[in-house]
Amino acid sequence: MNHSNTLHFEPEPKPEAVVGPGEFKIAAIGLEHGHINNMCAKLEQAGAEVKWVYDSDADKVKAFQEKFPQAQAASSKAEILEDGEIQLVAAAPITSERGDLGLEVQDAGKHFFTAKAPFTTMDQLKRAKAKTEETGLKWAVNYSERVSVESAVFAGQIINKGAIGRVVQVIGTGPHRLNAPARPEWFFKKEQYGGILCDIGSHQIEQFLTFTGARDAEVQASRTANYINKDHPEMEDFGDATLTGDNGAGNYFRVDWLTPDGLRSWGDGRTIILGTEGFIELRKNIDITNDENGEHLFLVNQQGEKHYSLAGKVGFPYYHDLILDCLEHTERAMTQAHAFKAAELCLTAQEKAVRME
């Protein structure tokens, strides 16, 4: 890490398309979660072409094609998997089905890009690790609350430039609005969604590993609860966990489905990153009572304090790097070990969780 004595950092140049038309063709399979739209849109901005879409629900396919009119509706998964032009399959089926789909995709010789959480059981993770080692293909995970948030991308850039010294702790909040009537049935079945720490906790653990540079961590404590959704007994509307990284860095995070209707955003996601020479606060989605929207970064170090408003200024290099990684067998976007370690730790936190009432 470099050591910097400045408050005045500029975002690195926004990434441009890394491939030309038709050079990187992708498909979407499984449209259960809306994250699939963001995943495909960001890859498209990086130069990918969405050639196919498949889901058993024709209405979901139609809605997807309204956003990606060039995507052809496939009659089956097989039609996509047998197409030699397709290099990567993006997927957001029911969470518990993502692992098996990834195995199928890699068996067909294609890279796999899944919405988080990638797995609901350790066995799924174990089989995915074995398959990626066997095939040499990517099993990428869209940890969107870092890779698709400009303030979080910029935080990574300036941490690497030494803005706050060595990172020693990350505190994360991941509140979400439930909007239960709009949620599918599987969302409330623990076997299918995996539990709150497995699901939205995965974002928090991944950003902790990234910002601290930890390669592994121990889950010290974790808790879950269902405070107000008693009509959905398998629902968890609160969870938290404490982790210690293999480099001595600490992490505490809270996730919940308790965002009140009075908030203009789906959640007041925040991250506080403490370093030996300063700290950073991210206000990802909103700055409450302020007319401005999200993408705020507050930096305090030995030189003073500074507020950055970053919407539209940083871009999302993860998706550009992922395409290059698939084409060049590199690990610019995220190492495979890192993607799987974040998944493993959120499964561990879920397994160890003490249930509160």
Short mmCIF file of C-alpha atoms in Angstrom, two decimals:
data_model
loop_
_atom_site.label_atom_id
_atom_site.label_comp_id
_atom_site.label_asym_id
_atom_site.label_seq_id
_atom_site.Cartn_x
_atom_site.Cartn_y
_atom_site.Cartn_z
CA MET A 1 0.00 0.00 0.00
CA ASN A 2 1.18 3.50 -0.79
CA HIS A 3 1.20 6.13 1.93
CA SER A 4 -0.43 9.40 1.01
CA ASN A 5 -0.53 12.76 2.71
CA THR A 6 -3.44 14.16 0.77
CA LEU A 7 -7.15 14.69 1.13
CA HIS A 8 -7.58 15.46 -2.55
CA PHE A 9 -8.02 12.22 -4.42
CA GLU A 10 -9.57 11.97 -7.85
CA PRO A 11 -11.42 8.88 -9.08
CA GLU A 12 -9.44 6.78 -11.51
CA PRO A 13 -10.64 7.22 -15.13
CA LYS A 14 -14.07 5.71 -15.72
CA PRO A 15 -13.65 2.44 -17.60
CA GLU A 16 -14.65 2.23 -21.24
CA ALA A 17 -15.88 -0.81 -23.15
CA VAL A 18 -13.19 -3.48 -23.22
CA VAL A 19 -14.52 -5.44 -26.21
CA GLY A 20 -16.14 -4.52 -29.50
CA PRO A 21 -19.58 -5.57 -30.78
CA GLY A 22 -20.03 -9.34 -30.80
CA GLU A 23 -16.67 -10.11 -29.18
CA PHE A 24 -18.11 -11.25 -25.85
CA LYS A 25 -21.56 -12.84 -25.96
CA ILE A 26 -23.47 -13.67 -22.81
CA ALA A 27 -26.81 -15.16 -21.81
CA ALA A 28 -29.14 -14.83 -18.83
CA ILE A 29 -30.67 -17.89 -17.17
CA GLY A 30 -32.90 -17.59 -14.12
CA LEU A 31 -34.71 -14.31 -13.58
CA GLU A 32 -36.02 -14.81 -10.02
CA HIS A 33 -34.12 -11.84 -8.62
CA GLY A 34 -34.02 -8.38 -10.15
CA HIS A 35 -30.22 -8.29 -9.75
CA ILE A 36 -30.03 -10.06 -13.12
CA ASN A 37 -30.94 -6.78 -14.84
CA ASN A 38 -28.12 -4.84 -13.19
CA MET A 39 -25.62 -7.65 -13.84
CA CYS A 40 -26.42 -7.78 -17.55
CA ALA A 41 -26.65 -3.98 -17.92
CA LYS A 42 -23.22 -3.45 -16.36
CA LEU A 43 -21.66 -6.17 -18.55
CA GLU A 44 -23.35 -4.60 -21.58
CA GLN A 45 -21.82 -1.21 -20.69
CA ALA A 46 -18.45 -2.97 -20.63
CA GLY A 47 -19.00 -4.22 -24.17
CA ALA A 48 -20.79 -7.57 -23.74
CA GLU A 49 -23.70 -8.57 -25.98
CA VAL A 50 -26.73 -10.24 -24.34
CA LYS A 51 -27.65 -12.88 -26.93
CA TRP A 52 -30.06 -15.16 -25.06
CA VAL A 53 -32.42 -15.25 -22.11
CA TYR A 54 -34.15 -18.23 -20.53
CA ASP A 55 -36.60 -18.64 -17.66
CA SER A 56 -39.57 -20.96 -17.27
CA ASP A 57 -41.74 -17.89 -16.55
CA ALA A 58 -42.62 -16.26 -19.88
CA ASP A 59 -43.65 -13.00 -18.18
CA LYS A 60 -40.20 -12.63 -16.62
CA VAL A 61 -38.60 -13.26 -20.02
CA LYS A 62 -40.79 -10.61 -21.64
CA ALA A 63 -39.90 -8.06 -18.94
CA PHE A 64 -36.20 -8.84 -19.42
CA GLN A 65 -36.49 -8.39 -23.20
CA GLU A 66 -38.00 -4.94 -22.68
CA LYS A 67 -34.70 -3.95 -21.07
CA PHE A 68 -32.53 -6.03 -23.44
CA PRO A 69 -34.46 -6.13 -26.75
CA GLN A 70 -31.64 -7.90 -28.59
CA ALA A 71 -31.89 -10.93 -26.26
CA GLN A 72 -33.57 -13.89 -27.92
CA ALA A 73 -35.89 -16.05 -25.80
CA ALA A 74 -34.41 -19.55 -25.66
CA SER A 75 -36.77 -22.53 -25.60
CA SER A 76 -34.64 -24.28 -22.98
CA LYS A 77 -31.48 -24.00 -20.92
CA ALA A 78 -29.90 -26.50 -23.31
CA GLU A 79 -30.32 -24.14 -26.26
CA ILE A 80 -28.07 -21.65 -24.47
CA LEU A 81 -25.59 -24.15 -23.07
CA GLU A 82 -25.09 -25.73 -26.49
CA ASP A 83 -24.41 -22.38 -28.19
CA GLY A 84 -20.66 -22.20 -28.77
CA GLU A 85 -20.76 -18.39 -29.09
CA ILE A 86 -21.82 -17.89 -25.45
CA GLN A 87 -18.83 -17.24 -23.22
CA LEU A 88 -20.56 -16.40 -19.94
CA VAL A 89 -23.95 -17.13 -18.37
CA ALA A 90 -25.35 -14.62 -15.88
CA ALA A 91 -27.87 -16.09 -13.45
CA ALA A 92 -30.25 -15.13 -10.64
CA PRO A 93 -32.49 -18.13 -9.98
CA ILE A 94 -33.77 -19.06 -6.51
CA THR A 95 -30.72 -18.86 -4.24
CA SER A 96 -30.63 -22.59 -3.40
CA GLU A 97 -30.58 -23.45 -7.13
CA ARG A 98 -27.59 -21.28 -8.09
CA GLY A 99 -24.96 -23.87 -7.19
CA ASP A 100 -26.38 -26.63 -9.40
CA LEU A 101 -26.88 -24.24 -12.30
CA GLY A 102 -23.25 -23.14 -12.06
CA LEU A 103 -22.11 -26.75 -12.32
CA GLU A 104 -24.20 -27.18 -15.49
CA VAL A 105 -22.86 -23.95 -17.00
CA GLN A 106 -19.23 -24.86 -16.37
CA ASP A 107 -19.79 -28.41 -17.64
CA ALA A 108 -20.93 -26.72 -20.87
CA GLY A 109 -17.58 -24.89 -21.02
CA LYS A 110 -18.85 -21.43 -20.07
CA HIS A 111 -18.00 -18.97 -17.32
CA PHE A 112 -20.67 -18.52 -14.63
CA PHE A 113 -21.72 -15.20 -13.07
CA THR A 114 -24.26 -15.47 -10.27
CA ALA A 115 -26.20 -13.05 -8.13
CA LYS A 116 -25.32 -13.22 -4.46
CA ALA A 117 -25.58 -15.29 -2.36
CA PRO A 118 -23.97 -17.94 -4.57
CA PHE A 119 -24.76 -20.87 -2.24
CA THR A 120 -27.04 -21.88 0.62
CA THR A 121 -24.99 -24.90 1.81
CA MET A 122 -21.33 -25.78 2.32
CA ASP A 123 -21.81 -28.81 0.06
CA GLN A 124 -22.76 -26.54 -2.85
CA LEU A 125 -19.61 -24.49 -2.23
CA LYS A 126 -17.45 -27.62 -2.07
CA ARG A 127 -18.78 -28.88 -5.41
CA ALA A 128 -18.31 -25.45 -7.01
CA LYS A 129 -14.67 -25.32 -5.87
CA ALA A 130 -14.03 -28.76 -7.34
CA LYS A 131 -15.70 -27.83 -10.64
CA THR A 132 -13.76 -24.57 -11.08
CA GLU A 133 -10.50 -26.42 -10.41
CA GLU A 134 -11.51 -29.08 -12.94
CA THR A 135 -12.60 -26.66 -15.67
CA GLY A 136 -10.44 -23.56 -15.03
CA LEU A 137 -13.55 -21.44 -15.64
CA LYS A 138 -14.78 -18.45 -13.60
CA TRP A 139 -17.45 -18.74 -10.92
CA ALA A 140 -17.98 -15.02 -10.42
CA VAL A 141 -20.32 -13.53 -7.82
CA ASN A 142 -22.07 -10.17 -8.09
CA TYR A 143 -21.38 -8.72 -4.63
CA SER A 144 -23.21 -5.63 -5.80
CA GLU A 145 -23.13 -3.53 -2.62
CA ARG A 146 -19.42 -3.05 -3.28
CA VAL A 147 -18.79 -3.64 -6.99
CA SER A 148 -21.92 -1.78 -8.12
CA VAL A 149 -21.65 1.20 -5.73
CA GLU A 150 -19.43 4.06 -6.85
CA SER A 151 -18.61 5.30 -3.35
CA ALA A 152 -17.45 1.79 -2.41
CA VAL A 153 -15.35 1.48 -5.58
CA PHE A 154 -13.72 4.85 -4.81
CA ALA A 155 -13.11 3.80 -1.20
CA GLY A 156 -11.12 0.84 -2.49
CA GLN A 157 -9.12 3.10 -4.79
CA ILE A 158 -8.10 5.56 -2.08
CA ILE A 159 -7.44 2.88 0.56
CA ASN A 160 -4.96 1.38 -1.91
CA LYS A 161 -3.34 4.83 -2.18
CA GLY A 162 -2.86 4.98 1.59
CA ALA A 163 -5.56 7.55 2.39
CA ILE A 164 -6.21 6.17 5.88
CA GLY A 165 -3.15 3.99 6.50
CA ARG A 166 -3.65 0.36 7.44
CA VAL A 167 -7.32 -0.63 7.69
CA VAL A 168 -7.99 -2.14 11.12
CA GLN A 169 -11.79 -2.32 11.28
CA VAL A 170 -14.85 -2.23 9.03
CA ILE A 171 -18.37 -1.61 10.38
CA GLY A 172 -21.17 -2.22 7.91
CA THR A 173 -24.95 -1.70 7.95
CA GLY A 174 -27.10 -3.35 5.32
CA PRO A 175 -30.72 -2.40 6.03
CA HIS A 176 -33.34 -3.30 3.41
CA ARG A 177 -37.04 -2.58 2.93
CA LEU A 178 -39.04 -5.80 2.98
CA ASN A 179 -42.11 -4.89 0.91
CA ALA A 180 -43.41 -8.39 1.68
CA PRO A 181 -46.40 -8.47 -0.74
CA ALA A 182 -44.02 -8.03 -3.70
CA ARG A 183 -41.72 -10.87 -2.62
CA PRO A 184 -41.97 -14.36 -4.11
CA GLU A 185 -42.88 -17.33 -1.91
CA TRP A 186 -39.34 -18.75 -1.92
CA PHE A 187 -38.02 -15.55 -0.33
CA PHE A 188 -39.58 -16.63 2.98
CA LYS A 189 -38.41 -20.27 2.92
CA LYS A 190 -35.09 -20.63 4.70
CA GLU A 191 -33.99 -23.67 2.72
CA GLN A 192 -34.38 -21.67 -0.48
CA TYR A 193 -33.01 -18.23 0.52
CA GLY A 194 -30.39 -19.50 2.97
CA GLY A 195 -30.94 -17.15 5.92
CA ILE A 196 -30.27 -13.43 6.31
CA LEU A 197 -26.52 -13.73 7.06
CA CYS A 198 -26.02 -16.02 4.07
CA ASP A 199 -28.06 -13.70 1.85
CA ILE A 200 -27.48 -10.00 2.45
CA GLY A 201 -24.68 -10.70 4.92
CA SER A 202 -22.57 -11.88 2.00
CA HIS A 203 -22.17 -8.28 0.78
CA GLN A 204 -20.87 -7.19 4.17
CA ILE A 205 -18.31 -9.97 4.53
CA GLU A 206 -17.03 -9.50 0.98
CA GLN A 207 -16.42 -5.77 1.49
CA PHE A 208 -14.67 -6.47 4.80
CA LEU A 209 -12.25 -8.85 3.08
CA THR A 210 -11.69 -6.33 0.27
CA PHE A 211 -11.14 -3.19 2.32
CA THR A 212 -8.88 -4.89 4.90
CA GLY A 213 -6.99 -7.17 2.49
CA ALA A 214 -7.78 -10.19 4.70
CA ARG A 215 -7.63 -13.55 2.92
CA ASP A 216 -9.49 -15.42 5.63
CA ALA A 217 -11.39 -14.65 8.83
CA GLU A 218 -12.95 -16.26 11.87
CA VAL A 219 -16.60 -15.72 12.72
CA GLN A 220 -16.47 -14.77 16.40
CA ALA A 221 -20.20 -14.43 16.96
CA SER A 222 -23.40 -14.18 14.94
CA ARG A 223 -27.10 -13.75 15.67
CA THR A 224 -30.39 -13.79 13.80
CA ALA A 225 -33.97 -12.93 14.70
CA ASN A 226 -37.47 -12.61 13.31
CA TYR A 227 -38.82 -9.65 15.22
CA ILE A 228 -41.89 -8.53 13.30
CA ASN A 229 -42.60 -11.01 10.49
CA LYS A 230 -44.26 -13.73 12.56
CA ASP A 231 -46.63 -14.60 9.71
CA HIS A 232 -43.50 -15.85 7.90
CA PRO A 233 -41.93 -18.08 10.57
CA GLU A 234 -38.87 -19.00 8.46
CA MET A 235 -38.10 -15.35 7.75
CA GLU A 236 -35.14 -13.66 9.45
CA ASP A 237 -35.55 -9.88 9.53
CA PHE A 238 -32.41 -9.15 11.58
CA GLY A 239 -28.88 -10.51 11.72
CA ASP A 240 -25.45 -9.41 12.86
CA ALA A 241 -21.97 -10.85 13.11
CA THR A 242 -18.46 -10.14 14.38
CA LEU A 243 -15.40 -11.40 12.48
CA THR A 244 -11.63 -11.19 12.91
CA GLY A 245 -9.45 -11.28 9.81
CA ASP A 246 -6.28 -13.33 9.47
CA ASN A 247 -4.40 -10.01 9.39
CA GLY A 248 -5.86 -8.80 12.71
CA ALA A 249 -8.55 -6.54 11.21
CA GLY A 250 -11.99 -6.56 12.81
CA ASN A 251 -15.49 -6.52 11.36
CA TYR A 252 -18.95 -5.94 12.77
CA PHE A 253 -21.98 -5.82 10.51
CA ARG A 254 -25.74 -5.65 10.85
CA VAL A 255 -28.28 -6.56 8.20
CA ASP A 256 -32.06 -6.28 8.46
CA TRP A 257 -35.39 -6.06 6.67
CA LEU A 258 -36.67 -3.30 8.97
CA THR A 259 -36.32 -0.15 6.81
CA PRO A 260 -39.33 2.09 7.57
CA ASP A 261 -41.60 3.30 4.78
CA GLY A 262 -40.65 6.91 5.55
CA LEU A 263 -37.20 6.50 4.02
CA ARG A 264 -36.85 7.59 0.38
CA SER A 265 -34.48 4.70 -0.37
CA TRP A 266 -34.79 0.92 0.04
CA GLY A 267 -32.10 1.13 2.73
CA ASP A 268 -29.62 3.47 4.40
CA GLY A 269 -26.56 1.35 3.63
CA ARG A 270 -23.45 2.65 5.36
CA THR A 271 -19.89 1.52 5.88
CA ILE A 272 -17.30 2.94 8.28
CA ILE A 273 -13.70 1.99 7.53
CA LEU A 274 -11.18 2.74 10.28
CA GLY A 275 -7.50 3.02 9.45
CA THR A 276 -4.38 3.79 11.47
CA GLU A 277 -4.24 7.27 9.90
CA GLY A 278 -7.87 8.16 9.36
CA PHE A 279 -11.35 6.87 8.55
CA ILE A 280 -13.88 6.73 5.74
CA GLU A 281 -17.66 6.70 5.93
CA LEU A 282 -19.77 5.62 2.97
CA ARG A 283 -23.40 6.62 2.64
CA LYS A 284 -24.25 4.39 -0.26
CA ASN A 285 -27.91 4.93 -1.09
CA ILE A 286 -29.06 8.09 0.62
CA ASP A 287 -27.94 10.95 2.88
CA ILE A 288 -31.00 11.22 5.12
CA THR A 289 -32.85 14.57 5.32
CA ASN A 290 -30.58 15.88 2.56
CA ASP A 291 -32.02 16.44 -0.92
CA GLU A 292 -29.07 14.70 -2.51
CA ASN A 293 -29.27 10.98 -3.21
CA GLY A 294 -26.54 8.45 -2.40
CA GLU A 295 -22.93 7.78 -3.36
CA HIS A 296 -21.33 9.89 -0.65
CA LEU A 297 -17.87 9.30 0.79
CA PHE A 298 -16.54 11.17 3.82
CA LEU A 299 -12.78 11.04 4.36
CA VAL A 300 -10.99 12.16 7.52
CA ASN A 301 -7.22 11.80 7.88
CA GLN A 302 -4.26 13.70 9.32
CA GLN A 303 -4.72 16.42 6.68
CA GLY A 304 -8.36 17.23 7.48
CA GLU A 305 -11.81 16.21 6.36
CA LYS A 306 -13.42 16.01 2.93
CA HIS A 307 -16.78 15.06 1.43
CA TYR A 308 -16.95 13.44 -2.01
CA SER A 309 -20.21 13.20 -3.97
CA LEU A 310 -19.49 10.42 -6.45
CA ALA A 311 -22.64 9.61 -8.42
CA GLY A 312 -21.70 9.17 -12.08
CA LYS A 313 -18.03 9.92 -11.48
CA VAL A 314 -16.37 6.56 -10.78
CA GLY A 315 -17.99 3.85 -12.90
CA PHE A 316 -17.94 0.13 -12.22
CA PRO A 317 -14.61 -1.39 -13.28
CA TYR A 318 -15.45 -4.83 -11.84
CA TYR A 319 -17.59 -5.72 -14.85
CA HIS A 320 -15.00 -4.60 -17.38
CA ASP A 321 -12.33 -6.53 -15.52
CA LEU A 322 -14.55 -9.63 -15.36
CA ILE A 323 -14.83 -9.72 -19.16
CA LEU A 324 -11.05 -9.41 -19.50
CA ASP A 325 -10.58 -12.13 -16.89
CA CYS A 326 -12.78 -14.50 -18.87
CA LEU A 327 -10.92 -13.75 -22.10
CA GLU A 328 -7.38 -13.69 -20.71
CA HIS A 329 -7.53 -16.13 -17.76
CA THR A 330 -6.57 -13.37 -15.30
CA GLU A 331 -7.97 -12.30 -11.91
CA ARG A 332 -8.32 -8.53 -12.19
CA ALA A 333 -11.94 -8.25 -11.03
CA MET A 334 -11.77 -10.59 -8.04
CA THR A 335 -9.80 -13.71 -7.29
CA GLN A 336 -11.69 -16.98 -7.26
CA ALA A 337 -10.40 -17.63 -3.76
CA HIS A 338 -11.85 -14.31 -2.55
CA ALA A 339 -15.29 -14.90 -4.11
CA PHE A 340 -15.51 -18.34 -2.51
CA LYS A 341 -14.09 -17.20 0.86
CA ALA A 342 -16.79 -14.53 1.22
CA ALA A 343 -19.39 -17.20 0.44
CA GLU A 344 -17.87 -19.63 2.93
CA LEU A 345 -17.77 -17.08 5.75
CA CYS A 346 -21.39 -16.01 5.31
CA LEU A 347 -22.44 -19.69 5.40
CA THR A 348 -20.35 -20.14 8.57
CA ALA A 349 -21.92 -17.06 10.18
CA GLN A 350 -25.36 -18.42 9.32
CA GLU A 351 -24.59 -21.89 10.71
CA LYS A 352 -23.19 -20.49 13.98
CA ALA A 353 -25.93 -17.92 14.51
CA VAL A 354 -27.72 -17.74 17.85
CA ARG A 355 -31.44 -17.19 17.37
CA MET A 356 -32.96 -14.23 19.25
CA GLU A 357 -36.63 -13.50 19.79
#
